[in-house]
Amino acid sequence: SLQAKCFQQAVLVLFLPICVLQARKKLLKFSKSTIHNWGLFAIEAIAADEMVIEYVGEVVRQAVADERERRYEAAGIGSSYLFRVDHDYIIDATRNGNMARFINHCCDPNCYAKVISVGTQKKIVIYSKRDIAMGEEITYDYKFPIEEEKIPCLCGAPNCRGTLN
């Protein structure tokens, strides 16, 4: 029927961008990292300016993220899987995230994070800054705000700033 066809087309238009994001992600694995605990590694060569992976998690408002951060710190989890999308929203990948949460910080990263719009939703996507070799760890600069209490950086890059913030 015409109504069924219109519904199928509407569903396709709604979900196609999400499928495109899934189809474009690269082959990756998480493994032990020399930077910090676990890391994300390329299991295929990745060219510069390619989409590497989407940072997936639960989208929450600032007040919810603040409360979760307090609970995570009290439980010894920390807040390392909270990623700001914009002024109002944060993606919390702590409990419902994907492998992107294992990407470590580096002061000389091979990737960068970019907020893109897919329909009415904002997504965080990690893109390669340069060619990445098979087996190389995926990194980006966390760009944490400057705070009095410093978080030491362990990236080992020649131009390491010494702290994440």
Tab-separated table of N, CA and C in Angstrom:
chain	number	residue	atom	x	y	z
A	1	SER	N	0.839	-1.192	0.000
A	1	SER	CA	0.000	0.000	0.000
A	1	SER	C	0.879	1.248	0.000
A	2	LEU	N	0.303	2.346	-0.415
A	2	LEU	CA	1.018	3.613	-0.446
A	2	LEU	C	1.444	4.035	0.952
A	3	GLN	N	0.571	3.836	1.932
A	3	GLN	CA	0.882	4.207	3.316
A	3	GLN	C	2.081	3.401	3.839
A	4	ALA	N	2.123	2.124	3.561
A	4	ALA	CA	3.226	1.266	3.998
A	4	ALA	C	4.536	1.694	3.341
A	5	LYS	N	4.497	2.025	2.032
A	5	LYS	CA	5.690	2.486	1.328
A	5	LYS	C	6.218	3.779	1.932
A	6	CYS	N	5.326	4.714	2.229
A	6	CYS	CA	5.723	5.987	2.832
A	6	CYS	C	6.362	5.748	4.199
A	7	PHE	N	5.779	4.830	4.980
A	7	PHE	CA	6.328	4.511	6.295
A	7	PHE	C	7.729	3.916	6.146
A	8	GLN	N	7.922	2.986	5.196
A	8	GLN	CA	9.227	2.367	4.983
A	8	GLN	C	10.263	3.415	4.583
A	9	GLN	N	9.874	4.351	3.716
A	9	GLN	CA	10.801	5.402	3.296
A	9	GLN	C	11.152	6.319	4.463
A	10	ALA	N	10.174	6.639	5.303
A	10	ALA	CA	10.433	7.495	6.471
A	10	ALA	C	11.390	6.802	7.429
A	11	VAL	N	11.196	5.511	7.657
A	11	VAL	CA	12.085	4.747	8.535
A	11	VAL	C	13.490	4.711	7.934
A	12	LEU	N	13.590	4.492	6.630
A	12	LEU	CA	14.887	4.457	5.974
A	12	LEU	C	15.615	5.781	6.126
A	13	VAL	N	14.926	6.894	5.904
A	13	VAL	CA	15.534	8.216	6.027
A	13	VAL	C	15.974	8.466	7.467
A	14	LEU	N	15.191	8.016	8.423
A	14	LEU	CA	15.492	8.216	9.836
A	14	LEU	C	16.719	7.424	10.271
A	15	PHE	N	16.849	6.169	9.814
A	15	PHE	CA	17.917	5.300	10.281
A	15	PHE	C	19.130	5.235	9.366
A	16	LEU	N	19.016	5.693	8.145
A	16	LEU	CA	20.122	5.614	7.210
A	16	LEU	C	21.390	6.284	7.735
A	17	PRO	N	21.336	7.533	8.283
A	17	PRO	CA	22.576	8.138	8.765
A	17	PRO	C	23.251	7.307	9.847
A	18	ILE	N	22.488	6.664	10.718
A	18	ILE	CA	23.066	5.832	11.768
A	18	ILE	C	23.745	4.620	11.139
A	19	CYS	N	23.122	4.018	10.139
A	19	CYS	CA	23.717	2.878	9.441
A	19	CYS	C	24.994	3.297	8.731
A	20	VAL	N	24.989	4.492	8.146
A	20	VAL	CA	26.177	4.991	7.456
A	20	VAL	C	27.316	5.142	8.456
A	21	LEU	N	27.041	5.678	9.654
A	21	LEU	CA	28.077	5.796	10.682
A	21	LEU	C	28.622	4.423	11.049
A	22	GLN	N	27.750	3.439	11.226
A	22	GLN	CA	28.177	2.084	11.574
A	22	GLN	C	29.032	1.481	10.464
A	23	ALA	N	28.656	1.700	9.218
A	23	ALA	CA	29.371	1.102	8.089
A	23	ALA	C	30.748	1.731	7.898
A	24	ARG	N	30.922	2.981	8.311
A	24	ARG	CA	32.180	3.688	8.079
A	24	ARG	C	33.219	3.456	9.163
A	25	LYS	N	32.813	2.896	10.310
A	25	LYS	CA	33.793	2.730	11.390
A	25	LYS	C	34.859	1.718	10.992
A	26	LYS	N	36.031	1.858	11.584
A	26	LYS	CA	37.179	1.029	11.239
A	26	LYS	C	37.267	-0.204	12.133
A	27	LEU	N	38.096	-1.165	11.715
A	27	LEU	CA	38.320	-2.374	12.504
A	27	LEU	C	39.283	-2.044	13.642
A	28	LEU	N	38.805	-2.213	14.866
A	28	LEU	CA	39.556	-1.822	16.060
A	28	LEU	C	39.464	-2.910	17.111
A	29	LYS	N	40.405	-2.895	18.051
A	29	LYS	CA	40.327	-3.793	19.202
A	29	LYS	C	40.823	-3.040	20.424
A	30	PHE	N	40.334	-3.442	21.604
A	30	PHE	CA	40.905	-2.853	22.806
A	30	PHE	C	41.877	-3.849	23.401
A	31	SER	N	42.971	-3.301	23.924
A	31	SER	CA	44.056	-4.126	24.435
A	31	SER	C	44.815	-3.319	25.478
A	32	LYS	N	45.765	-3.959	26.155
A	32	LYS	CA	46.583	-3.259	27.148
A	32	LYS	C	47.362	-2.151	26.461
A	33	SER	N	47.445	-0.992	27.149
A	33	SER	CA	48.090	0.188	26.591
A	33	SER	C	49.319	0.582	27.411
A	34	THR	N	50.324	1.100	26.738
A	34	THR	CA	51.485	1.641	27.453
A	34	THR	C	51.194	3.035	27.995
A	35	ILE	N	50.121	3.660	27.519
A	35	ILE	CA	49.746	4.994	28.002
A	35	ILE	C	48.994	4.893	29.320
A	36	HIS	N	47.917	4.086	29.330
A	36	HIS	CA	47.098	3.972	30.543
A	36	HIS	C	46.174	2.764	30.448
A	37	ASN	N	46.386	1.792	31.303
A	37	ASN	CA	45.526	0.601	31.388
A	37	ASN	C	45.178	0.007	30.029
A	38	TRP	N	43.949	0.285	29.569
A	38	TRP	CA	43.465	-0.233	28.291
A	38	TRP	C	43.490	0.873	27.252
A	39	GLY	N	43.612	0.475	25.998
A	39	GLY	CA	43.575	1.423	24.897
A	39	GLY	C	42.862	0.812	23.715
A	40	LEU	N	42.633	1.621	22.704
A	40	LEU	CA	41.984	1.170	21.471
A	40	LEU	C	43.037	1.164	20.369
A	41	PHE	N	43.086	0.079	19.594
A	41	PHE	CA	44.133	-0.100	18.592
A	41	PHE	C	43.535	-0.414	17.231
A	42	ALA	N	44.199	0.083	16.192
A	42	ALA	CA	43.779	-0.182	14.811
A	42	ALA	C	44.198	-1.595	14.427
A	43	ILE	N	43.272	-2.369	13.870
A	43	ILE	CA	43.657	-3.684	13.336
A	43	ILE	C	43.596	-3.671	11.802
A	44	GLU	N	43.567	-2.461	11.273
A	44	GLU	CA	43.732	-2.227	9.841
A	44	GLU	C	44.372	-0.853	9.696
A	45	ALA	N	45.043	-0.624	8.595
A	45	ALA	CA	45.601	0.706	8.325
A	45	ALA	C	44.436	1.677	8.118
A	46	ILE	N	44.592	2.891	8.642
A	46	ILE	CA	43.545	3.908	8.516
A	46	ILE	C	44.172	5.144	7.871
A	47	ALA	N	43.585	5.606	6.803
A	47	ALA	CA	44.086	6.795	6.111
A	47	ALA	C	43.721	8.055	6.887
A	48	ALA	N	44.428	9.138	6.623
A	48	ALA	CA	44.120	10.428	7.234
A	48	ALA	C	42.717	10.868	6.846
A	49	ASP	N	42.071	11.590	7.741
A	49	ASP	CA	40.739	12.171	7.516
A	49	ASP	C	39.632	11.140	7.333
A	50	GLU	N	39.785	9.969	7.940
A	50	GLU	CA	38.759	8.926	7.902
A	50	GLU	C	38.011	8.900	9.232
A	51	MET	N	36.737	8.534	9.170
A	51	MET	CA	36.003	8.284	10.403
A	51	MET	C	36.565	7.009	11.014
A	52	VAL	N	36.867	7.059	12.329
A	52	VAL	CA	37.428	5.896	13.009
A	52	VAL	C	36.339	5.176	13.800
A	53	ILE	N	35.612	5.918	14.630
A	53	ILE	CA	34.565	5.323	15.457
A	53	ILE	C	33.696	6.436	16.042
A	54	GLU	N	32.451	6.106	16.313
A	54	GLU	CA	31.563	7.020	17.030
A	54	GLU	C	31.703	6.757	18.523
A	55	TYR	N	31.725	7.814	19.329
A	55	TYR	CA	31.736	7.683	20.789
A	55	TYR	C	30.289	7.514	21.231
A	56	VAL	N	29.951	6.324	21.726
A	56	VAL	CA	28.568	5.983	22.038
A	56	VAL	C	28.380	5.868	23.544
A	57	GLY	N	27.238	6.330	24.005
A	57	GLY	CA	26.866	6.213	25.413
A	57	GLY	C	25.497	6.814	25.632
A	58	GLU	N	25.164	7.010	26.884
A	58	GLU	CA	23.874	7.590	27.242
A	58	GLU	C	23.997	9.118	27.254
A	59	VAL	N	23.121	9.799	26.537
A	59	VAL	CA	23.130	11.259	26.488
A	59	VAL	C	22.374	11.780	27.709
A	60	VAL	N	23.068	12.596	28.524
A	60	VAL	CA	22.474	13.124	29.751
A	60	VAL	C	22.732	14.623	29.857
A	61	ARG	N	21.905	15.285	30.660
A	61	ARG	CA	22.081	16.718	30.915
A	61	ARG	C	23.193	16.927	31.942
A	62	GLN	N	23.659	18.165	32.052
A	62	GLN	CA	24.773	18.511	32.939
A	62	GLN	C	24.519	18.098	34.391
A	63	ALA	N	23.321	18.361	34.931
A	63	ALA	CA	23.023	18.030	36.332
A	63	ALA	C	23.135	16.523	36.578
A	64	VAL	N	22.670	15.716	35.639
A	64	VAL	CA	22.754	14.260	35.763
A	64	VAL	C	24.217	13.823	35.689
A	65	ALA	N	24.978	14.414	34.770
A	65	ALA	CA	26.402	14.079	34.638
A	65	ALA	C	27.162	14.433	35.914
A	66	ASP	N	26.857	15.585	36.505
A	66	ASP	CA	27.517	16.000	37.757
A	66	ASP	C	27.247	14.997	38.867
A	67	GLU	N	25.985	14.558	38.999
A	67	GLU	CA	25.623	13.584	40.031
A	67	GLU	C	26.306	12.237	39.762
A	68	ARG	N	26.315	11.808	38.523
A	68	ARG	CA	26.967	10.538	38.185
A	68	ARG	C	28.467	10.611	38.460
A	69	GLU	N	29.070	11.742	38.115
A	69	GLU	CA	30.503	11.903	38.355
A	69	GLU	C	30.820	11.737	39.843
A	70	ARG	N	29.987	12.336	40.706
A	70	ARG	CA	30.175	12.176	42.158
A	70	ARG	C	30.045	10.703	42.559
A	71	ARG	N	29.018	10.021	42.038
A	71	ARG	CA	28.822	8.602	42.370
A	71	ARG	C	29.960	7.733	41.844
A	72	TYR	N	30.423	8.006	40.631
A	72	TYR	CA	31.512	7.221	40.049
A	72	TYR	C	32.798	7.406	40.860
A	73	GLU	N	33.078	8.642	41.244
A	73	GLU	CA	34.284	8.908	42.040
A	73	GLU	C	34.196	8.230	43.404
A	74	ALA	N	33.023	8.275	44.024
A	74	ALA	CA	32.830	7.615	45.325
A	74	ALA	C	33.009	6.100	45.202
A	75	ALA	N	32.633	5.547	44.055
A	75	ALA	CA	32.756	4.106	43.826
A	75	ALA	C	34.142	3.726	43.292
A	76	GLY	N	35.000	4.732	43.079
A	76	GLY	CA	36.337	4.460	42.566
A	76	GLY	C	36.407	4.292	41.063
A	77	ILE	N	35.315	4.619	40.347
A	77	ILE	CA	35.284	4.479	38.892
A	77	ILE	C	35.926	5.684	38.212
A	78	GLY	N	35.759	6.876	38.799
A	78	GLY	CA	36.265	8.093	38.174
A	78	GLY	C	35.307	8.600	37.117
A	79	SER	N	35.673	9.686	36.436
A	79	SER	CA	34.770	10.291	35.451
A	79	SER	C	35.355	10.238	34.050
A	80	SER	N	36.187	9.263	33.783
A	80	SER	CA	36.908	9.251	32.518
A	80	SER	C	36.063	8.890	31.303
A	81	TYR	N	34.809	8.509	31.484
A	81	TYR	CA	33.976	8.143	30.339
A	81	TYR	C	32.850	9.138	30.084
A	82	LEU	N	32.951	10.336	30.638
A	82	LEU	CA	31.989	11.413	30.385
A	82	LEU	C	32.583	12.322	29.317
A	83	PHE	N	31.859	12.524	28.232
A	83	PHE	CA	32.371	13.291	27.093
A	83	PHE	C	31.344	14.367	26.747
A	84	ARG	N	31.751	15.624	26.840
A	84	ARG	CA	30.837	16.747	26.592
A	84	ARG	C	30.521	16.870	25.106
A	85	VAL	N	29.214	16.934	24.796
A	85	VAL	CA	28.749	17.129	23.419
A	85	VAL	C	28.643	18.628	23.131
A	86	ASP	N	28.012	19.342	24.056
A	86	ASP	CA	27.836	20.784	23.932
A	86	ASP	C	27.606	21.349	25.328
A	87	HIS	N	27.126	22.579	25.401
A	87	HIS	CA	26.918	23.245	26.693
A	87	HIS	C	25.928	22.492	27.585
A	88	ASP	N	24.944	21.840	26.986
A	88	ASP	CA	23.865	21.215	27.753
A	88	ASP	C	23.990	19.706	27.949
A	89	TYR	N	24.666	19.015	27.039
A	89	TYR	CA	24.628	17.544	27.047
A	89	TYR	C	26.008	16.909	27.120
A	90	ILE	N	26.032	15.754	27.777
A	90	ILE	CA	27.233	14.946	27.944
A	90	ILE	C	26.890	13.520	27.548
A	91	ILE	N	27.831	12.818	26.922
A	91	ILE	CA	27.649	11.399	26.656
A	91	ILE	C	28.369	10.639	27.768
A	92	ASP	N	27.625	9.804	28.464
A	92	ASP	CA	28.168	8.976	29.533
A	92	ASP	C	28.313	7.556	28.991
A	93	ALA	N	29.565	7.141	28.763
A	93	ALA	CA	29.837	5.805	28.230
A	93	ALA	C	30.276	4.835	29.325
A	94	THR	N	30.137	5.235	30.585
A	94	THR	CA	30.626	4.414	31.688
A	94	THR	C	29.983	3.039	31.728
A	95	ARG	N	28.675	2.985	31.630
A	95	ARG	CA	27.976	1.697	31.713
A	95	ARG	C	27.423	1.224	30.370
A	96	ASN	N	27.096	2.142	29.481
A	96	ASN	CA	26.467	1.777	28.201
A	96	ASN	C	27.246	2.317	27.013
A	97	GLY	N	28.547	2.207	27.057
A	97	GLY	CA	29.357	2.742	25.976
A	97	GLY	C	29.883	1.676	25.048
A	98	ASN	N	30.635	2.111	24.057
A	98	ASN	CA	31.284	1.185	23.130
A	98	ASN	C	32.799	1.249	23.333
A	99	MET	N	33.544	0.665	22.420
A	99	MET	CA	35.006	0.615	22.563
A	99	MET	C	35.664	1.989	22.509
A	100	ALA	N	34.992	2.987	21.992
A	100	ALA	CA	35.587	4.322	21.898
A	100	ALA	C	35.979	4.863	23.268
A	101	ARG	N	35.333	4.389	24.318
A	101	ARG	CA	35.664	4.882	25.668
A	101	ARG	C	37.073	4.489	26.098
A	102	PHE	N	37.691	3.542	25.390
A	102	PHE	CA	39.047	3.120	25.729
A	102	PHE	C	40.126	3.951	25.029
A	103	ILE	N	39.731	4.945	24.239
A	103	ILE	CA	40.722	5.790	23.566
A	103	ILE	C	41.415	6.652	24.618
A	104	ASN	N	42.736	6.579	24.619
A	104	ASN	CA	43.529	7.351	25.580
A	104	ASN	C	43.902	8.715	25.039
A	105	HIS	N	44.231	9.600	25.985
A	105	HIS	CA	44.705	10.947	25.654
A	105	HIS	C	46.149	10.877	25.172
A	106	CYS	N	46.490	11.766	24.263
A	106	CYS	CA	47.879	11.976	23.866
A	106	CYS	C	48.038	13.447	23.489
A	107	CYS	N	49.176	14.034	23.881
A	107	CYS	CA	49.451	15.436	23.539
A	107	CYS	C	49.810	15.591	22.062
A	108	ASP	N	50.175	14.491	21.407
A	108	ASP	CA	50.440	14.468	19.963
A	108	ASP	C	49.579	13.358	19.358
A	109	PRO	N	48.252	13.565	19.319
A	109	PRO	CA	47.325	12.492	18.954
A	109	PRO	C	47.293	12.193	17.461
A	110	ASN	N	46.794	10.987	17.142
A	110	ASN	CA	46.618	10.618	15.733
A	110	ASN	C	45.162	10.815	15.289
A	111	CYS	N	44.286	11.230	16.228
A	111	CYS	CA	42.873	11.447	15.922
A	111	CYS	C	42.371	12.719	16.587
A	112	TYR	N	41.166	13.112	16.210
A	112	TYR	CA	40.480	14.230	16.861
A	112	TYR	C	38.999	13.891	16.951
A	113	ALA	N	38.347	14.514	17.917
A	113	ALA	CA	36.912	14.308	18.113
A	113	ALA	C	36.153	15.473	17.492
A	114	LYS	N	35.024	15.154	16.871
A	114	LYS	CA	34.202	16.180	16.230
A	114	LYS	C	32.742	15.887	16.530
A	115	VAL	N	31.995	16.932	16.883
A	115	VAL	CA	30.552	16.791	17.088
A	115	VAL	C	29.884	17.011	15.744
A	116	ILE	N	29.078	16.032	15.316
A	116	ILE	CA	28.340	16.156	14.065
A	116	ILE	C	26.849	16.024	14.351
A	117	SER	N	26.032	16.549	13.460
A	117	SER	CA	24.581	16.413	13.586
A	117	SER	C	24.093	15.353	12.620
A	118	VAL	N	23.290	14.429	13.157
A	118	VAL	CA	22.644	13.395	12.352
A	118	VAL	C	21.155	13.557	12.617
A	119	GLY	N	20.465	14.173	11.669
A	119	GLY	CA	19.067	14.524	11.907
A	119	GLY	C	19.009	15.539	13.036
A	120	THR	N	18.270	15.220	14.081
A	120	THR	CA	18.153	16.134	15.221
A	120	THR	C	19.125	15.774	16.349
A	121	GLN	N	19.903	14.714	16.165
A	121	GLN	CA	20.823	14.268	17.211
A	121	GLN	C	22.240	14.740	16.945
A	122	LYS	N	22.966	15.045	18.029
A	122	LYS	CA	24.386	15.353	17.931
A	122	LYS	C	25.151	14.101	18.315
A	123	LYS	N	26.190	13.807	17.546
A	123	LYS	CA	27.022	12.630	17.771
A	123	LYS	C	28.469	13.070	17.890
A	124	ILE	N	29.246	12.328	18.683
A	124	ILE	CA	30.685	12.560	18.751
A	124	ILE	C	31.342	11.486	17.911
A	125	VAL	N	32.119	11.932	16.934
A	125	VAL	CA	32.786	11.002	16.031
A	125	VAL	C	34.286	11.267	16.096
A	126	ILE	N	35.049	10.191	16.128
A	126	ILE	CA	36.504	10.280	16.159
A	126	ILE	C	37.012	10.092	14.733
A	127	TYR	N	37.838	11.050	14.263
A	127	TYR	CA	38.417	11.026	12.922
A	127	TYR	C	39.938	10.950	13.022
A	128	SER	N	40.558	10.331	12.022
A	128	SER	CA	42.026	10.257	11.979
A	128	SER	C	42.597	11.591	11.517
A	129	LYS	N	43.628	12.056	12.223
A	129	LYS	CA	44.335	13.293	11.865
A	129	LYS	C	45.366	13.032	10.782
A	130	ARG	N	45.880	11.826	10.793
A	130	ARG	CA	46.960	11.415	9.886
A	130	ARG	C	46.789	9.925	9.605
A	131	ASP	N	47.637	9.379	8.744
A	131	ASP	CA	47.609	7.937	8.511
A	131	ASP	C	47.940	7.217	9.817
A	132	ILE	N	47.221	6.141	10.081
A	132	ILE	CA	47.441	5.341	11.290
A	132	ILE	C	47.785	3.925	10.845
A	133	ALA	N	48.893	3.408	11.361
A	133	ALA	CA	49.351	2.072	10.976
A	133	ALA	C	48.571	0.984	11.707
A	134	MET	N	48.486	-0.178	11.102
A	134	MET	CA	47.871	-1.330	11.759
A	134	MET	C	48.648	-1.592	13.054
A	135	GLY	N	47.912	-1.785	14.153
A	135	GLY	CA	48.530	-2.051	15.451
A	135	GLY	C	48.802	-0.802	16.277
A	136	GLU	N	48.657	0.376	15.675
A	136	GLU	CA	48.921	1.636	16.390
A	136	GLU	C	47.753	1.972	17.316
A	137	GLU	N	48.081	2.522	18.490
A	137	GLU	CA	47.033	2.927	19.419
A	137	GLU	C	46.330	4.180	18.915
A	138	ILE	N	45.012	4.197	19.033
A	138	ILE	CA	44.185	5.353	18.662
A	138	ILE	C	44.199	6.320	19.846
A	139	THR	N	44.519	7.591	19.593
A	139	THR	CA	44.577	8.600	20.659
A	139	THR	C	43.960	9.907	20.177
A	140	TYR	N	43.496	10.717	21.123
A	140	TYR	CA	43.117	12.090	20.817
A	140	TYR	C	43.409	12.953	22.030
A	141	ASP	N	43.441	14.252	21.824
A	141	ASP	CA	43.696	15.196	22.905
A	141	ASP	C	42.384	15.441	23.637
A	142	TYR	N	42.318	15.084	24.926
A	142	TYR	CA	41.090	15.241	25.689
A	142	TYR	C	40.695	16.713	25.868
A	143	LYS	N	41.661	17.622	25.807
A	143	LYS	CA	41.391	19.066	25.940
A	143	LYS	C	40.584	19.380	27.196
A	144	PHE	N	40.989	18.771	28.316
A	144	PHE	CA	40.324	19.058	29.587
A	144	PHE	C	40.536	20.520	29.955
A	145	PRO	N	39.553	21.138	30.626
A	145	PRO	CA	39.747	22.530	31.068
A	145	PRO	C	40.852	22.607	32.120
A	146	ILE	N	41.524	23.750	32.170
A	146	ILE	CA	42.599	23.954	33.143
A	146	ILE	C	41.992	24.036	34.539
A	147	GLU	N	42.530	23.235	35.433
A	147	GLU	CA	42.070	23.217	36.824
A	147	GLU	C	43.280	23.261	37.738
A	148	GLU	N	43.037	23.628	38.998
A	148	GLU	CA	44.125	23.712	39.971
A	148	GLU	C	44.720	22.332	40.253
A	149	GLU	N	43.840	21.324	40.459
A	149	GLU	CA	44.305	19.965	40.717
A	149	GLU	C	44.635	19.308	39.388
A	150	LYS	N	45.909	19.077	39.155
A	150	LYS	CA	46.383	18.563	37.861
A	150	LYS	C	46.277	17.045	37.763
A	151	ILE	N	45.985	16.582	36.547
A	151	ILE	CA	45.952	15.155	36.248
A	151	ILE	C	47.196	14.864	35.408
A	152	PRO	N	48.106	14.029	35.906
A	152	PRO	CA	49.335	13.781	35.153
A	152	PRO	C	49.074	13.098	33.807
A	153	CYS	N	49.820	13.504	32.804
A	153	CYS	CA	49.731	12.898	31.481
A	153	CYS	C	50.813	11.825	31.371
A	154	LEU	N	50.447	10.688	30.824
A	154	LEU	CA	51.372	9.565	30.683
A	154	LEU	C	51.606	9.198	29.222
A	155	CYS	N	51.299	10.131	28.303
A	155	CYS	CA	51.321	9.786	26.875
A	155	CYS	C	52.722	9.498	26.340
A	156	GLY	N	53.741	10.144	26.902
A	156	GLY	CA	55.108	9.894	26.436
A	156	GLY	C	55.478	10.575	25.135
A	157	ALA	N	54.609	11.429	24.613
A	157	ALA	CA	54.918	12.144	23.362
A	157	ALA	C	56.062	13.135	23.607
A	158	PRO	N	56.892	13.377	22.595
A	158	PRO	CA	57.991	14.346	22.759
A	158	PRO	C	57.514	15.737	23.194
A	159	ASN	N	56.317	16.122	22.756
A	159	ASN	CA	55.774	17.443	23.105
A	159	ASN	C	54.745	17.353	24.244
A	160	CYS	N	54.847	16.325	25.095
A	160	CYS	CA	53.884	16.123	26.181
A	160	CYS	C	53.823	17.354	27.092
A	161	ARG	N	52.607	17.790	27.413
A	161	ARG	CA	52.398	18.949	28.276
A	161	ARG	C	52.593	18.612	29.758
A	162	GLY	N	52.613	17.329	30.075
A	162	GLY	CA	52.823	16.918	31.457
A	162	GLY	C	51.532	16.674	32.237
A	163	THR	N	50.455	17.349	31.810
A	163	THR	CA	49.155	17.142	32.462
A	163	THR	C	48.046	17.115	31.412
A	164	LEU	N	46.935	16.480	31.791
A	164	LEU	CA	45.784	16.472	30.901
A	164	LEU	C	45.012	17.777	30.992
A	165	ASN	N	45.219	18.505	32.096
A	165	ASN	CA	44.476	19.747	32.324
A	165	ASN	C	45.422	20.851	32.734
